[in-house]
Tab-separated table of C-alpha atoms in Angstrom:
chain	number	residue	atom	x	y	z
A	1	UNK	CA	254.615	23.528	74.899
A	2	UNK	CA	258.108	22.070	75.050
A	3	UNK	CA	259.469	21.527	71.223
A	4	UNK	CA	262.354	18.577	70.217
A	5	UNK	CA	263.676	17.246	67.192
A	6	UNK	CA	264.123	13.758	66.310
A	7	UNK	CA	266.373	12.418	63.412
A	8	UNK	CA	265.190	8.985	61.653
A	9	UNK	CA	267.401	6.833	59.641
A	10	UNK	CA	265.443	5.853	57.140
A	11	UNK	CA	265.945	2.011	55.976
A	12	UNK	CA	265.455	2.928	52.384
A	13	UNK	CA	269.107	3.226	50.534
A	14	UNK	CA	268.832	4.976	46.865
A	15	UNK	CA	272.325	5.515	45.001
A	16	UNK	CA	274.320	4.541	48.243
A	17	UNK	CA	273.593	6.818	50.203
A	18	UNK	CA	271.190	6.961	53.276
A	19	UNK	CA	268.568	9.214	53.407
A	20	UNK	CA	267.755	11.171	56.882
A	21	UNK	CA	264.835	12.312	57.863
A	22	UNK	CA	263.913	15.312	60.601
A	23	UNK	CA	260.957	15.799	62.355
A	24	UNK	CA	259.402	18.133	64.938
A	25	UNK	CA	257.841	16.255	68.366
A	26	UNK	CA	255.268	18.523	70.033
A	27	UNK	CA	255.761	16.810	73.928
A	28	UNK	CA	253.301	17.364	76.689
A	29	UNK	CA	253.735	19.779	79.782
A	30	UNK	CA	255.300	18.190	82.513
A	31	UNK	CA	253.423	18.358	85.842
A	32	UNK	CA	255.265	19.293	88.651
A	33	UNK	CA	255.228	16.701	91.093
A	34	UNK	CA	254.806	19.750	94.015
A	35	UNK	CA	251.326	20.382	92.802
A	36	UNK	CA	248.825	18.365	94.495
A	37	UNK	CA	245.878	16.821	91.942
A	38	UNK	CA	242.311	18.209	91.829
A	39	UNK	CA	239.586	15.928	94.183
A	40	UNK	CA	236.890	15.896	92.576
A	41	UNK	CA	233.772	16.852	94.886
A	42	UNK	CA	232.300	14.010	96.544
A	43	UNK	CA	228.133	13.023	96.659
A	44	UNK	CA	227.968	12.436	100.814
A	45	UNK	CA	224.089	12.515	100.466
A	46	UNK	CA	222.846	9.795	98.920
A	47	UNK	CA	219.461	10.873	100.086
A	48	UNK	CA	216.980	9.304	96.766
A	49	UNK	CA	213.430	9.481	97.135
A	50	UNK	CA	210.680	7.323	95.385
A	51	UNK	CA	207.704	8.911	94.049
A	52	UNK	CA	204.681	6.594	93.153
A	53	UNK	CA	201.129	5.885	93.495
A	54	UNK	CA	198.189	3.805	93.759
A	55	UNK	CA	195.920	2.550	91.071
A	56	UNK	CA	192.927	4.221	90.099
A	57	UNK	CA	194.528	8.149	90.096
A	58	UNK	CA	193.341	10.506	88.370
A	59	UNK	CA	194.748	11.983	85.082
A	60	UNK	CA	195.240	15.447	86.999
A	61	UNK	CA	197.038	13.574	90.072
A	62	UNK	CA	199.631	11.470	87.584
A	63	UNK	CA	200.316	14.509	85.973
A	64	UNK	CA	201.217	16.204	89.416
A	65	UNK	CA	203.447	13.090	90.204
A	66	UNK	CA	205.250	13.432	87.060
A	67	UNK	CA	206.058	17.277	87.432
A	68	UNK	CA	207.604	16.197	90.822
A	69	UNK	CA	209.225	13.426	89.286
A	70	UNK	CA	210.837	15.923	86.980
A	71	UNK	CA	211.496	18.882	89.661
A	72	UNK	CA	213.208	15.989	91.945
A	73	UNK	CA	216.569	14.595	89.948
A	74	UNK	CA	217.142	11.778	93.320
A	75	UNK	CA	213.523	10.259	92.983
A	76	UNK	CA	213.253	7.209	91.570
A	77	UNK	CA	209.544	5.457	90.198
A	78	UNK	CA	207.994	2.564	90.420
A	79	UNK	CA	205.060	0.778	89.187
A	80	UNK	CA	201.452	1.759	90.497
A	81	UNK	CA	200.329	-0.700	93.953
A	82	UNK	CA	197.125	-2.292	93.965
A	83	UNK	CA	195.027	-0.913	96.466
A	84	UNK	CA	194.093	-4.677	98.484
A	85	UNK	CA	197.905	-4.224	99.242
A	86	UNK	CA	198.782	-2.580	102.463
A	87	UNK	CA	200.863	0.413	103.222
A	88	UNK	CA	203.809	-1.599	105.175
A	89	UNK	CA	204.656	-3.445	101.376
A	90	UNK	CA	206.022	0.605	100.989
A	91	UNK	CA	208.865	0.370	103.350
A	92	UNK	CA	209.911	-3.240	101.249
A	93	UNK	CA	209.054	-1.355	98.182
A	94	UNK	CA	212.026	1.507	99.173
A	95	UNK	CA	214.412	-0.805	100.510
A	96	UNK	CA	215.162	-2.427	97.500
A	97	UNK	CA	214.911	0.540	95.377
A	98	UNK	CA	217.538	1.891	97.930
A	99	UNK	CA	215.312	4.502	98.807
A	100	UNK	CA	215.003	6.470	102.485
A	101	UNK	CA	212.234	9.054	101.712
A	102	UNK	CA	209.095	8.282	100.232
A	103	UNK	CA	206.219	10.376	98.407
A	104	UNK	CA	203.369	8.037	97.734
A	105	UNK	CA	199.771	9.182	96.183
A	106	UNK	CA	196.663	6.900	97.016
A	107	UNK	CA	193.520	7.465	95.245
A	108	UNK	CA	189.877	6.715	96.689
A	109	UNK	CA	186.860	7.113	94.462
A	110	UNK	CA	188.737	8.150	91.636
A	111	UNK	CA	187.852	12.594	93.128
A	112	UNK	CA	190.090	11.898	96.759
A	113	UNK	CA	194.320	11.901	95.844
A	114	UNK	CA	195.789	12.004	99.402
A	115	UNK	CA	199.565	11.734	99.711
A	116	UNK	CA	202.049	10.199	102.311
A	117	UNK	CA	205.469	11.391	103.129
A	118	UNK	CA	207.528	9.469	105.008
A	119	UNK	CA	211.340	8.418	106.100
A	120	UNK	CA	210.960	4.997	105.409
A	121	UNK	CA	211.612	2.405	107.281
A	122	UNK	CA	211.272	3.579	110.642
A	123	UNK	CA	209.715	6.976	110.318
A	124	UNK	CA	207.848	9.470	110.793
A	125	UNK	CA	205.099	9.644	108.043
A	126	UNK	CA	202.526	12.264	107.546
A	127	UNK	CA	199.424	12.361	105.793
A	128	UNK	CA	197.591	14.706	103.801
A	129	UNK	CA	194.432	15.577	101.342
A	130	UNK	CA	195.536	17.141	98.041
A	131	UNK	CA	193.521	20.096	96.996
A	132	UNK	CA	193.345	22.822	94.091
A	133	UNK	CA	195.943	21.020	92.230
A	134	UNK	CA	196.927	22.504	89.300
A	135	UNK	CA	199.921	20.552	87.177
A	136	UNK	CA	202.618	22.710	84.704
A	137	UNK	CA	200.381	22.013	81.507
A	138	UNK	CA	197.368	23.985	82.937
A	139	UNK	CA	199.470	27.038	84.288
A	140	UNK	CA	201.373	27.715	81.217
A	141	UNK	CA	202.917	30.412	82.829
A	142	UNK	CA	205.641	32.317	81.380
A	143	UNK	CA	208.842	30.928	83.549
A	144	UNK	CA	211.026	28.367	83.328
A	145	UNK	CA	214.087	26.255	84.939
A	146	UNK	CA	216.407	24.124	83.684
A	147	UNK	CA	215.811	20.415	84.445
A	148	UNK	CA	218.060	19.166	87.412
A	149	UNK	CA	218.794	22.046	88.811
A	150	UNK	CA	218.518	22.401	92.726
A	151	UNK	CA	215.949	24.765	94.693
A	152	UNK	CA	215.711	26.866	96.911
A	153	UNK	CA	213.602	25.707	99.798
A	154	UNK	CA	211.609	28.648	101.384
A	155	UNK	CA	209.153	27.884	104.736
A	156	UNK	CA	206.941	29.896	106.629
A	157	UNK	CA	207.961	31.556	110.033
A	158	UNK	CA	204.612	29.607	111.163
A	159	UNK	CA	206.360	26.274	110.890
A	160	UNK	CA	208.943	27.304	113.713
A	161	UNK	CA	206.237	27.682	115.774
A	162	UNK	CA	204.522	24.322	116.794
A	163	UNK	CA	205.979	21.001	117.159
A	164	UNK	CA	204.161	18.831	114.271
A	165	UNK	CA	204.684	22.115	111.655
A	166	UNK	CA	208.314	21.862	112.887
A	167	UNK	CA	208.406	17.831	112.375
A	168	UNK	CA	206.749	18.283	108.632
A	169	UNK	CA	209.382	20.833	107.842
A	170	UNK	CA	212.096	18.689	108.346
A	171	UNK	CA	210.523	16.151	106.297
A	172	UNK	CA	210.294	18.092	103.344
A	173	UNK	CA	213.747	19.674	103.734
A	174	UNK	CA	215.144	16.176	103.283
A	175	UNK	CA	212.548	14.527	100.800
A	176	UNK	CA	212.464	18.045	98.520
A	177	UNK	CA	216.042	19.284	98.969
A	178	UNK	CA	218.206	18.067	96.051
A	179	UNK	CA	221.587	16.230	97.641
A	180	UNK	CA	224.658	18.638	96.564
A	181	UNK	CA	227.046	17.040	93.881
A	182	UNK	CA	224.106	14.496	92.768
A	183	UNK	CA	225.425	13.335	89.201
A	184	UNK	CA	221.720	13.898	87.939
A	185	UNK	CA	221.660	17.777	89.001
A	186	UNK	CA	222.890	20.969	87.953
A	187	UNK	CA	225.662	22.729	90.323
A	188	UNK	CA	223.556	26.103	90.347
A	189	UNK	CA	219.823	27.786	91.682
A	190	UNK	CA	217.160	28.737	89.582
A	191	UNK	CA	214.416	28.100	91.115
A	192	UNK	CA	212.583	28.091	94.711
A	193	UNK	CA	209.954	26.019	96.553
A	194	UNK	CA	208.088	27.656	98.725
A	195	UNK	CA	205.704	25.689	101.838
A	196	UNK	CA	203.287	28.296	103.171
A	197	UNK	CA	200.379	27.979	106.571
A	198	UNK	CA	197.740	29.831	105.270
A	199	UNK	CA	193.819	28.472	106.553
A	200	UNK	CA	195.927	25.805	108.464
A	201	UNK	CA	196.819	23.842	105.355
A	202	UNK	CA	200.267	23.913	103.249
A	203	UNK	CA	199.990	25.984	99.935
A	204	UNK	CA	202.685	24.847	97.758
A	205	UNK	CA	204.231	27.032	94.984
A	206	UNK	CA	207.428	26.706	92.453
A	207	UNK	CA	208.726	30.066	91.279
A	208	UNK	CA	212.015	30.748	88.877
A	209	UNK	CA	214.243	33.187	89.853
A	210	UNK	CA	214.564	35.810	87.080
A	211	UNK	CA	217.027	38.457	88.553
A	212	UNK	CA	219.478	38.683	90.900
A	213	UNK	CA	217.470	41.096	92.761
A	214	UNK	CA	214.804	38.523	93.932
A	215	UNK	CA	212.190	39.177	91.134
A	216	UNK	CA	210.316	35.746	90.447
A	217	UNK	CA	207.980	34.417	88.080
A	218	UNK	CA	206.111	31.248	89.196
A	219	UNK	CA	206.208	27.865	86.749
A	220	UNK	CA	204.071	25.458	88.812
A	221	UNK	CA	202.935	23.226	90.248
A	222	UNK	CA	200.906	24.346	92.802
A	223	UNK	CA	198.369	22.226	95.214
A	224	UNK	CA	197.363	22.482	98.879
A	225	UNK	CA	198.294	19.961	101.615
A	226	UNK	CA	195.595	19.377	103.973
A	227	UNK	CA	197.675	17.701	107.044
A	228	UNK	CA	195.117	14.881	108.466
A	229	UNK	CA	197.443	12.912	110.822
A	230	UNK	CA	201.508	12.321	111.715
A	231	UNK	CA	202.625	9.249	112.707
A	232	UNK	CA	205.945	8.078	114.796
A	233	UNK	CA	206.062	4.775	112.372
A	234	UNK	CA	206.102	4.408	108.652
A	235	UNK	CA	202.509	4.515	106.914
A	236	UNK	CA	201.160	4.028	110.540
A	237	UNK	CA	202.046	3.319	114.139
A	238	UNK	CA	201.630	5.916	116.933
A	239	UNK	CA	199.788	9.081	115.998
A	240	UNK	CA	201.936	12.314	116.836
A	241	UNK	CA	199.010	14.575	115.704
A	242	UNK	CA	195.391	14.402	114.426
A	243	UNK	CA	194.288	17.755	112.973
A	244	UNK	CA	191.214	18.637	114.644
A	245	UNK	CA	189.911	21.086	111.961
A	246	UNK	CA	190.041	18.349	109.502
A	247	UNK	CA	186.854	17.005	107.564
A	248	UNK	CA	186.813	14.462	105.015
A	249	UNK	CA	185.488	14.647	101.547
A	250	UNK	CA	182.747	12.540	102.135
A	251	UNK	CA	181.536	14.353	104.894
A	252	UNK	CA	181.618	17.594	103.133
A	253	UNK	CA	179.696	16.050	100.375
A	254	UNK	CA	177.420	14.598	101.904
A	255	UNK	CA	176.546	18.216	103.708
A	256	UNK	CA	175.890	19.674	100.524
A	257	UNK	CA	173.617	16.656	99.525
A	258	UNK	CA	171.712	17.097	102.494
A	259	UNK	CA	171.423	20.905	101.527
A	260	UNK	CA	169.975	20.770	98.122
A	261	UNK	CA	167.434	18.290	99.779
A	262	UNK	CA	166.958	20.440	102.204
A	263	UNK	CA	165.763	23.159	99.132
A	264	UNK	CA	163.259	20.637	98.264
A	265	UNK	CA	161.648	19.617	101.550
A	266	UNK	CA	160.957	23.653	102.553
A	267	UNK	CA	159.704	24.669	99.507
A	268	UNK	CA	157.193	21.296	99.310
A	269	UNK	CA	156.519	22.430	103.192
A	270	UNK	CA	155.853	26.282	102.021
A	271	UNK	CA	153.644	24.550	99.349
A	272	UNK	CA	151.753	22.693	101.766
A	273	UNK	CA	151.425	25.195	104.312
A	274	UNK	CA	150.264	27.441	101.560
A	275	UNK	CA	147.071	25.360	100.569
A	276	UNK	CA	146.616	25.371	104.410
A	277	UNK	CA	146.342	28.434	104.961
A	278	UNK	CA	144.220	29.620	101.769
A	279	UNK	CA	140.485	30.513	102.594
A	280	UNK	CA	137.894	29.789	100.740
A	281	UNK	CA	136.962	32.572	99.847
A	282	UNK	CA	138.524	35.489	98.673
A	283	UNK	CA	139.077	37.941	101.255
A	284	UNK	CA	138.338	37.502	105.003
A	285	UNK	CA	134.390	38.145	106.145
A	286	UNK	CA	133.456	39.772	109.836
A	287	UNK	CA	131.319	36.961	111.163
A	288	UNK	CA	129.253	40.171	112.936
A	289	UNK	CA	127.940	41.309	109.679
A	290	UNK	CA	125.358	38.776	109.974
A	291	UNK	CA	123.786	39.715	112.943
A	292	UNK	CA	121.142	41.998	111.799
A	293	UNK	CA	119.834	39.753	109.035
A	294	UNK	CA	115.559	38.880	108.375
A	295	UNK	CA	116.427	36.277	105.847
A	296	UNK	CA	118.360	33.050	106.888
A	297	UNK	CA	120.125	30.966	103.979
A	298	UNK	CA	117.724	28.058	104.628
A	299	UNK	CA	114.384	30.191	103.828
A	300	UNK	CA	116.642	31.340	100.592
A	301	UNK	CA	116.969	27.855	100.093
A	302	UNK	CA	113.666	26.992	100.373
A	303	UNK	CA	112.062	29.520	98.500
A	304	UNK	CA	113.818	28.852	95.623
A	305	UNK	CA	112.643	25.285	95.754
A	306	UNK	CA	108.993	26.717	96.134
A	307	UNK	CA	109.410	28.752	92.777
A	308	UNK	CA	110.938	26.159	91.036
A	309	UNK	CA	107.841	23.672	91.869
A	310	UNK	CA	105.807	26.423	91.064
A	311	UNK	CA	106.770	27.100	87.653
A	312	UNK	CA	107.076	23.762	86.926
């Protein structure tokens, strides 16, 4: 730092004579003008995402949606849409929140939290049953990340493999990926998501990254995506795929309906057939061991009624 004096005259006169007065100036550095100024990084992707749902969710599923809310530093929320609505009002929905992806959760009968991921307006869309969720509270496991910071996003060789795995991938590359230099995130990794095929469904699972040398320690959340359909269009239009393995929760409950019932008509039907089959009496007679008898059962009979007349 550059030092320089500076003499004041001070106004003030006392016995005719002017008093002066030195002091010390600390001045800047000068910048060269041959030095070109820092840019500062610029945010290219303005890729946000909104992350909502219908009325009527669960506790468990709104609990989900908030640890995603919190893992993803571009989504955006909005209030929950009535169910009468349709899915189209979405694509309005995201256009004035300035939104292109969109992660919406619908809830039917209050048990059933499907979800819908989509590039919004003109697509595609995809979606899926949620299964074995399990939100950050219940884990409790012993990991951590800092909030904002962006993951690592790790897929399974099975997704390079078919042509609707391949399509899903890229959608949750750019609805999960964090956009670099977002003023909301942190300009490091700490943690990974990973997207794994396993019983043809997508197992979901959020690990920290402890060491350099690839030793993790998972933090949640974890659920399974059951893909039901892709679509070319936004929440609908022309269907890409239709998983063929899929069955919906009302047909699975009503299966295990029918087999409890099923327990009750067989053993009512072993009861029955039971009785049927019972003899009267208690072990099962030749009907040749009466060949060879004198005495009939009506002269028994008969007798008796003699004696009885008899005596009387």
């Amino acid at each position: 730092m550059a030092k320089r004096k500076r003499v004041i005259e001070s106004t003030h006169v006392r016995d005719g004579k002017r008093k002066v007065v030195e002091e010390t100036v600390v001045l800047p550095p000068v910048i060269s003008s041959d030095e070109p100024p820092k840019k500062q990084p610029k945010w290219t992707n303005r890729e946000r995402v909104l992350v909502f749902s219908s009325r009527g969710i669960s506790y468990r599923a709104r609990y989900l949606m908030n640890d995603l809310r919190a893992l993803m530093p571009h989504s955006k929320q909005e209030s929950k849409m009535a169910k009468k609505d349709q899915l189209y009002v979405i694509n309005e929905i995201c256009e004035m929140k300035n939104c292109g992806k969109c992660l919406y959760f619908e809830a039917k009968k209050k048990q059933d939290l499907y979800m819908w991921i989509s590039n919004c307006p003109s697509g595609p869309s995809g979606k899926f049953l949620v299964e074995n969720v399990h939100t950050m509270n219940e884990l409790k496991m012993t990991g951590n990340c800092l909030k904002g910071s962006r993951p690592l996003l790790s897929f399974d060789p099975m997704f390079d493999q078919e042509p609707h795995w391949s399509l899903l991938k890229e959608l949750f590359v750019q609805t999960f990926g964090t956009p670099n230099f977002h003023p909301k995130s942190q300009p490091f990794f700490d943690h990974v998501f990973t997207f794994s095929i396993v019983d043809n469904r997508i197992w979901f699972r959020n690990y920290q990254i402890l060491e350099e040398d690839g030793s993790l320690a998972e933090i949640g959340p974890r659920f399974v995506l059951n893909p039901i359909r892709v679509f070319a269009g936004s929440f609908g239009g022309t269907t890409l795929y239709e998983n063929p393995k899929y069955r919906s929760p009302n047909e699975l409950r009503r299966e295990v309906h029918k087999r409890f019932a099923q327990k009750y008509v067989s053993r009512v039907q072993a009861k029955k057939s039971l009785e049927e089959r019972k003899p009267d009496e208690p072990y099962k007679r030749d009907p040749t061991d009466d060949v060879f008898l004198t005495i009939r059962p009506e002269d028994t009979t008969g007798k008796a009624k003699n004696t009885s007349y008899r005596n009387s």
